Amino acid sequence: MLIKHRKASDVLGSEITPKSVFDDRRRFLKTAALAGAGLAASALPSLPAYAARTKLDGVVKSKWSAESLPEDDPINSYEDATSYNNFYEFGTAKGDPKDNAQDFKTSPWEIMVEGACAKPGKISFEDLIKPATLEERIYRFRCVEAWSMVIPWVGISLGDVLKRFEPTSDARYVYFETLLDPEQMPGQRAPVLNWPYKEGLRIDEAMHPLSILAVGMYGEVIPNQNGAPVRLMVPWKYGFKSIKSIVKIKFQKAMPPTSWNEAAAREYGFYSNVNPMVSHPRWSQASERRIGELFKRKTLMFNGYEEEVASLYEGMDLRKWY
Ligand code: MTE
């Protein structure tokens, strides 16, 4: 995400990177320079230890598996998808989440489900995913910063999960919240956003078959930098709607606040549907750079999912409801 004015929500990487990590990097650069001069090779610090990769069992193919992808939409590499991230709780630079989230504790994990529903309560991550089928869903992912990727997620239908809590007729919207834990999430020690990270969907968007809770990617447990242990994935919306490391879900009557809308309302609306015809106030959304490709691609309406989701917005002025 890019922000125009320097204010609480606009910080330099060095300010939000935890001091110990920042100092380590400076030490690394200094030592590397010395080593280059043949002076201190033995003093080189080791690189961050990345968590082991774990295969997920029982993943089934879905309607959105590889066969359904057009040929000109190749899957991005695991390396691209797990090292070029936005997860401001771990720093604002694209490489920060991979470097800083490795020790993030994602088990045990609970999600509080509350608000307008008949069966509110806390649910463990295991109970959340146990009765569900883990499906492979290969989705285009379009960031509001005009880059994109194609990623094979492993997830469960969000609508199926929400129905278990029996939302009432007052549940017109669903609110999601990320963990608040500045001890573990160094980015939360600076006022980059109003922490915790918040997002929301209209109930029909949340119930749409394309909306999933992702718990894996590339057939493996989702890496911490990608939002472990559970994140939202709504492929027809800009990437910032897909909130990571969710600990709270609330059914409510009123449209919920969202982090980026609170930070810059003119730039980030509640709906945030991918729309090449509505520019961001500071850049066009008509094209995008697919990570790993040289030439830009045209951005597709609703990120290419128009047939599936356009009916959700019938009669709405999408310039007003951006
Ligand atoms: N969720 C939380 N909690 N914190 C964040 O900073 N960044 C959002 C979204 N979800 C973000 C988040 C943005 S701006 C994008 S583009 C996507 O996550 C990035 O997901 P990725 O790193 O898996 O590509």
Coordinates of C-alpha atoms and ligand atoms in Angstrom, one line a residue:
M1 CA 0.0 0.0 0.0
L2 CA 1.2 3.5 -0.8
I3 CA 0.4 6.6 1.2
K4 CA 0.8 10.1 0.1
H5 CA 1.3 12.3 3.2
R6 CA 3.7 11.6 5.9
K7 CA 1.5 11.0 8.9
A8 CA 0.9 8.3 11.5
S9 CA 0.1 5.9 8.7
D10 CA 3.2 6.7 6.7
V11 CA 6.5 5.5 8.2
L12 CA 9.9 4.6 7.0
G13 CA 11.0 0.9 7.1
S14 CA 13.7 1.7 9.5
E15 CA 11.2 3.2 12.0
I16 CA 8.9 0.2 11.9
T17 CA 11.5 -2.6 11.7
P18 CA 12.2 -3.7 15.2
K19 CA 15.4 -2.1 16.5
S20 CA 17.1 -5.4 17.1
V21 CA 16.4 -6.6 13.5
F22 CA 17.5 -3.2 12.1
D23 CA 20.7 -3.3 14.2
D24 CA 21.3 -6.9 13.0
R25 CA 20.9 -5.8 9.4
R26 CA 23.3 -2.9 9.9
R27 CA 25.8 -5.3 11.5
F28 CA 25.3 -7.7 8.7
L29 CA 26.0 -5.1 6.1
K30 CA 29.1 -3.8 8.0
T31 CA 30.4 -7.3 8.5
A32 CA 29.7 -8.2 4.9
A33 CA 31.7 -5.2 3.7
L34 CA 34.6 -6.3 6.0
A35 CA 34.3 -9.8 4.7
G36 CA 34.4 -8.5 1.2
A37 CA 37.7 -6.9 2.0
G38 CA 38.9 -10.3 3.3
L39 CA 38.9 -9.1 6.9
A40 CA 36.2 -10.8 8.9
A41 CA 34.8 -13.8 7.0
S42 CA 34.3 -15.8 10.2
A43 CA 32.2 -13.1 11.8
L44 CA 29.3 -13.3 9.2
P45 CA 25.9 -13.7 11.0
S46 CA 23.6 -16.4 9.8
L47 CA 20.6 -15.6 7.6
P48 CA 17.1 -15.7 9.3
A49 CA 16.0 -19.3 9.9
Y50 CA 12.8 -19.9 7.8
A51 CA 10.2 -22.3 9.2
A52 CA 10.1 -25.8 7.8
R53 CA 7.5 -26.4 5.1
T54 CA 4.7 -28.8 5.9
K55 CA 2.6 -30.7 3.4
L56 CA -1.2 -30.7 3.9
D57 CA -3.0 -34.0 3.7
G58 CA -6.5 -34.5 2.2
V59 CA -6.5 -31.6 -0.2
V60 CA -9.0 -32.1 -3.0
K61 CA -9.1 -30.4 -6.3
S62 CA -12.0 -27.9 -6.8
K63 CA -13.7 -26.2 -9.7
W64 CA -11.0 -23.6 -9.4
S65 CA -8.1 -26.0 -9.7
A66 CA -5.4 -25.9 -12.4
E67 CA -7.6 -27.2 -15.2
S68 CA -9.8 -24.1 -15.0
L69 CA -7.0 -21.6 -15.5
P70 CA -6.5 -20.0 -18.8
E71 CA -3.1 -20.8 -20.4
D72 CA -1.9 -17.2 -20.1
D73 CA -2.3 -17.3 -16.3
P74 CA 0.6 -19.3 -15.1
I75 CA 1.0 -20.0 -11.4
N76 CA 3.6 -17.8 -9.7
S77 CA 6.5 -19.4 -8.0
Y78 CA 6.4 -20.4 -4.3
E79 CA 9.4 -18.0 -3.9
D80 CA 7.5 -15.0 -5.3
A81 CA 4.4 -15.7 -3.3
T82 CA 6.2 -16.1 0.0
S83 CA 8.9 -13.4 -0.2
Y84 CA 7.0 -10.4 -1.7
N85 CA 4.4 -9.7 0.9
N86 CA 2.2 -7.1 2.6
F87 CA 1.8 -7.8 6.3
Y88 CA 2.4 -4.6 8.1
E89 CA 2.4 -6.2 11.5
F90 CA 5.8 -7.5 10.5
G91 CA 7.1 -4.4 8.7
T92 CA 6.2 -2.3 5.7
A93 CA 8.9 -3.5 3.2
K94 CA 7.9 -6.4 0.9
G95 CA 10.7 -8.6 2.3
D96 CA 10.0 -7.8 6.0
P97 CA 7.2 -10.3 6.6
K98 CA 9.3 -13.2 5.5
D99 CA 12.3 -12.0 7.6
N100 CA 10.3 -11.0 10.7
A101 CA 7.3 -13.5 11.0
Q102 CA 9.2 -16.8 11.2
D103 CA 8.9 -17.0 15.0
F104 CA 5.2 -15.9 15.1
K105 CA 3.3 -18.5 17.2
T106 CA 0.2 -19.7 15.3
S107 CA -0.7 -22.7 17.5
P108 CA -2.8 -22.9 19.6
W109 CA -5.1 -20.5 17.8
E110 CA -8.7 -19.5 18.5
I111 CA -11.2 -17.4 16.7
M112 CA -13.9 -15.5 18.5
V113 CA -17.2 -15.5 16.6
E114 CA -19.8 -13.1 17.9
G115 CA -22.5 -10.6 17.1
A116 CA -25.8 -11.3 15.2
C117 CA -25.8 -15.1 15.3
A118 CA -27.5 -17.8 17.2
K119 CA -24.3 -19.7 18.1
P120 CA -21.6 -17.3 19.1
G121 CA -18.4 -18.5 20.8
K122 CA -14.7 -19.3 20.7
I123 CA -13.6 -21.9 18.2
S124 CA -10.2 -23.5 17.9
F125 CA -8.4 -23.5 14.6
E126 CA -8.6 -27.3 14.5
D127 CA -12.4 -27.3 15.1
L128 CA -12.8 -24.6 12.5
I129 CA -11.3 -26.6 9.7
K130 CA -12.0 -30.2 10.9
P131 CA -15.4 -30.9 9.4
A132 CA -14.5 -29.0 6.3
T133 CA -12.9 -30.2 3.1
L134 CA -9.6 -28.6 2.2
E135 CA -9.8 -27.5 -1.4
E136 CA -7.3 -26.2 -3.8
R137 CA -8.4 -22.9 -5.3
I138 CA -6.1 -21.3 -7.8
Y139 CA -7.0 -17.6 -7.8
R140 CA -5.6 -14.5 -9.4
F141 CA -4.6 -12.1 -6.7
R142 CA -4.6 -8.4 -7.5
C143 CA -3.0 -5.9 -5.1
V144 CA -4.3 -2.3 -5.1
E145 CA -0.7 -1.3 -5.8
A146 CA -1.2 -2.6 -9.3
W147 CA 0.8 -5.8 -9.1
S148 CA -0.6 -9.3 -9.3
M149 CA 0.1 -13.0 -8.9
V150 CA -1.6 -16.4 -9.4
I151 CA -1.5 -18.5 -6.3
P152 CA -2.8 -22.0 -5.5
W153 CA -4.5 -21.5 -2.2
V154 CA -5.7 -24.3 0.0
G155 CA -8.9 -23.3 1.9
I156 CA -12.4 -23.9 3.0
S157 CA -15.6 -22.1 2.0
L158 CA -16.1 -19.1 4.1
G159 CA -19.9 -19.3 3.7
D160 CA -19.9 -22.9 5.0
V161 CA -17.9 -21.8 8.1
L162 CA -20.1 -18.8 8.8
K163 CA -23.4 -20.8 8.5
R164 CA -22.2 -23.0 11.4
F165 CA -22.7 -20.0 13.7
E166 CA -26.2 -19.4 12.5
P167 CA -26.2 -15.7 11.5
T168 CA -29.5 -13.9 12.1
S169 CA -31.3 -11.5 9.8
D170 CA -29.4 -8.7 11.5
A171 CA -26.2 -10.0 10.1
R172 CA -25.9 -7.7 7.1
Y173 CA -22.1 -7.5 7.3
V174 CA -19.2 -9.6 8.6
Y175 CA -16.3 -8.0 10.4
F176 CA -12.9 -9.6 10.6
E177 CA -10.0 -8.7 12.9
T178 CA -6.3 -9.8 13.0
L179 CA -4.4 -10.7 16.2
L180 CA -3.2 -7.7 18.3
D181 CA 0.1 -8.7 19.9
P182 CA 2.9 -6.1 19.6
E183 CA 5.2 -8.4 21.5
Q184 CA 5.1 -10.8 18.5
M185 CA 4.2 -8.4 15.8
P186 CA 6.8 -5.7 15.9
G187 CA 5.0 -3.6 13.2
Q188 CA 2.2 -3.0 15.7
R189 CA 4.6 -1.0 18.0
A190 CA 4.4 1.9 15.5
P191 CA 1.1 3.7 14.6
V192 CA 1.3 2.7 10.9
L193 CA -2.4 1.7 11.0
N194 CA -5.1 1.7 13.7
W195 CA -4.2 -1.8 15.1
P196 CA -5.6 -4.4 15.0
Y197 CA -6.0 -4.7 11.3
K198 CA -9.7 -4.8 10.4
E199 CA -11.7 -5.8 7.4
G200 CA -15.3 -6.4 6.4
L201 CA -17.6 -7.9 3.8
R202 CA -21.3 -7.6 3.0
I203 CA -22.9 -10.9 4.1
D204 CA -23.7 -11.9 0.5
E205 CA -20.0 -11.3 -0.5
A206 CA -18.9 -13.4 2.5
M207 CA -21.4 -16.2 1.5
H208 CA -20.3 -16.2 -2.1
P209 CA -18.7 -19.5 -3.2
L210 CA -15.5 -17.8 -4.3
S211 CA -14.8 -16.5 -0.8
I212 CA -12.6 -18.7 1.3
L213 CA -10.6 -19.0 4.5
A214 CA -7.2 -20.0 3.3
V215 CA -5.1 -22.2 5.5
G216 CA -2.5 -23.3 3.0
M217 CA -0.9 -22.7 -0.3
Y218 CA 1.0 -24.8 -2.9
G219 CA -0.4 -27.9 -1.0
E220 CA 1.4 -26.9 2.2
V221 CA 0.5 -25.2 5.5
I222 CA 0.3 -21.4 4.8
P223 CA 3.6 -19.7 5.8
N224 CA 3.5 -17.1 8.5
Q225 CA 4.2 -14.2 6.2
N226 CA 1.1 -15.1 4.1
G227 CA -1.2 -14.9 7.1
A228 CA -1.0 -18.1 9.1
P229 CA -2.9 -19.9 10.4
V230 CA -6.0 -18.6 8.7
R231 CA -6.6 -15.6 6.3
L232 CA -9.4 -14.4 4.1
M233 CA -9.1 -14.7 0.3
V234 CA -11.7 -12.8 -1.8
P235 CA -10.3 -13.0 -5.3
W236 CA -12.4 -10.3 -7.0
K237 CA -11.3 -7.6 -4.5
Y238 CA -8.0 -5.8 -4.1
G239 CA -5.6 -7.7 -2.0
F240 CA -6.0 -5.6 1.2
K241 CA -9.5 -7.0 1.8
S242 CA -7.9 -10.5 2.4
I243 CA -7.1 -10.0 6.0
K244 CA -4.4 -12.3 7.6
S245 CA -4.1 -14.1 10.9
I246 CA -7.8 -13.7 11.9
V247 CA -8.8 -14.0 15.5
K248 CA -12.3 -12.4 15.5
I249 CA -15.3 -12.6 13.2
K250 CA -18.4 -10.5 14.0
F251 CA -21.8 -10.5 12.4
Q252 CA -23.3 -7.0 12.4
K253 CA -26.0 -4.8 11.0
A254 CA -23.8 -1.8 10.3
M255 CA -21.1 -1.6 7.7
P256 CA -17.9 -2.3 9.6
P257 CA -14.8 -0.1 9.8
T258 CA -11.8 -1.2 7.8
S259 CA -8.1 -0.4 8.4
W260 CA -7.3 1.1 5.1
N261 CA -10.5 3.1 4.9
E262 CA -9.7 4.5 8.4
A263 CA -6.2 5.4 7.2
A264 CA -7.2 7.1 3.9
A265 CA -10.9 7.0 3.1
R266 CA -10.7 8.7 -0.3
E267 CA -8.2 6.1 -1.5
Y268 CA -9.6 2.8 0.0
G269 CA -13.3 2.3 0.0
F270 CA -15.3 -0.5 1.7
Y271 CA -16.0 -2.5 -1.4
S272 CA -12.6 -2.3 -3.1
N273 CA -13.7 -4.5 -6.0
V274 CA -11.0 -4.7 -8.7
N275 CA -12.2 -2.2 -11.3
P276 CA -10.0 -1.1 -14.2
M277 CA -12.4 1.8 -14.9
V278 CA -12.1 3.4 -11.5
S279 CA -8.6 4.8 -10.8
H280 CA -7.1 5.1 -7.4
P281 CA -6.8 8.9 -6.8
R282 CA -3.0 8.6 -7.4
W283 CA -2.6 6.0 -10.1
S284 CA -4.6 4.1 -12.7
Q285 CA -6.0 0.7 -12.1
A286 CA -6.3 -0.1 -15.8
S287 CA -3.2 -2.4 -15.9
E288 CA -1.1 -4.4 -13.6
R289 CA 2.4 -6.0 -13.4
R290 CA 2.2 -9.7 -12.9
I291 CA 5.1 -10.5 -10.6
G292 CA 7.8 -12.3 -12.7
E293 CA 6.6 -10.7 -16.0
L294 CA 8.2 -7.9 -18.0
F295 CA 5.1 -6.4 -19.7
K296 CA 2.0 -5.1 -18.1
R297 CA -1.3 -6.8 -18.4
K298 CA -4.7 -5.3 -18.7
T299 CA -6.6 -5.5 -15.4
L300 CA -9.9 -7.4 -15.8
M301 CA -13.2 -6.3 -14.3
F302 CA -13.6 -7.9 -10.9
N303 CA -10.2 -9.4 -11.5
G304 CA -11.6 -11.8 -14.1
Y305 CA -14.4 -13.1 -11.9
E306 CA -17.1 -10.9 -13.4
E307 CA -19.3 -13.7 -14.5
E308 CA -19.5 -15.0 -11.0
V309 CA -19.8 -11.8 -9.0
A310 CA -21.2 -9.0 -11.1
S311 CA -24.8 -9.8 -10.0
L312 CA -23.8 -8.9 -6.4
Y313 CA -23.5 -5.2 -7.4
E314 CA -26.4 -4.9 -9.8
G315 CA -27.7 -1.3 -9.8
M316 CA -24.8 0.1 -7.7
D317 CA -22.7 2.9 -9.0
L318 CA -19.2 1.4 -8.7
R319 CA -17.6 4.9 -8.9
K320 CA -19.4 5.8 -5.7
W321 CA -19.1 2.5 -4.0
Y322 CA -15.3 2.0 -4.7
Ligands
MTE1 N1 -3.7 -8.5 6.7 C1 -3.1 -8.0 7.8 N2 -3.4 -8.4 9.0 N3 -2.1 -7.0 7.7 C2 -1.7 -6.5 6.5 O1 -0.8 -5.7 6.5 N4 -2.0 -6.6 4.1 C3 -3.0 -6.7 3.0 C4 -3.6 -8.1 3.0 N5 -3.9 -8.6 4.4 C5 -2.3 -7.0 5.3 C6 -3.3 -8.1 5.5 C7 -2.5 -6.4 1.7 S1 -2.3 -4.7 1.4 C8 -2.3 -7.3 0.8 S2 -1.9 -6.9 -0.8 C9 -2.4 -8.8 1.1 O2 -2.7 -9.0 2.4 C10 -1.0 -9.4 0.7 O3 -1.1 -10.8 0.9 P1 0.2 -11.6 0.5 O4 1.4 -11.1 1.3 O5 -0.1 -13.0 0.8 O6 0.5 -11.4 -1.0

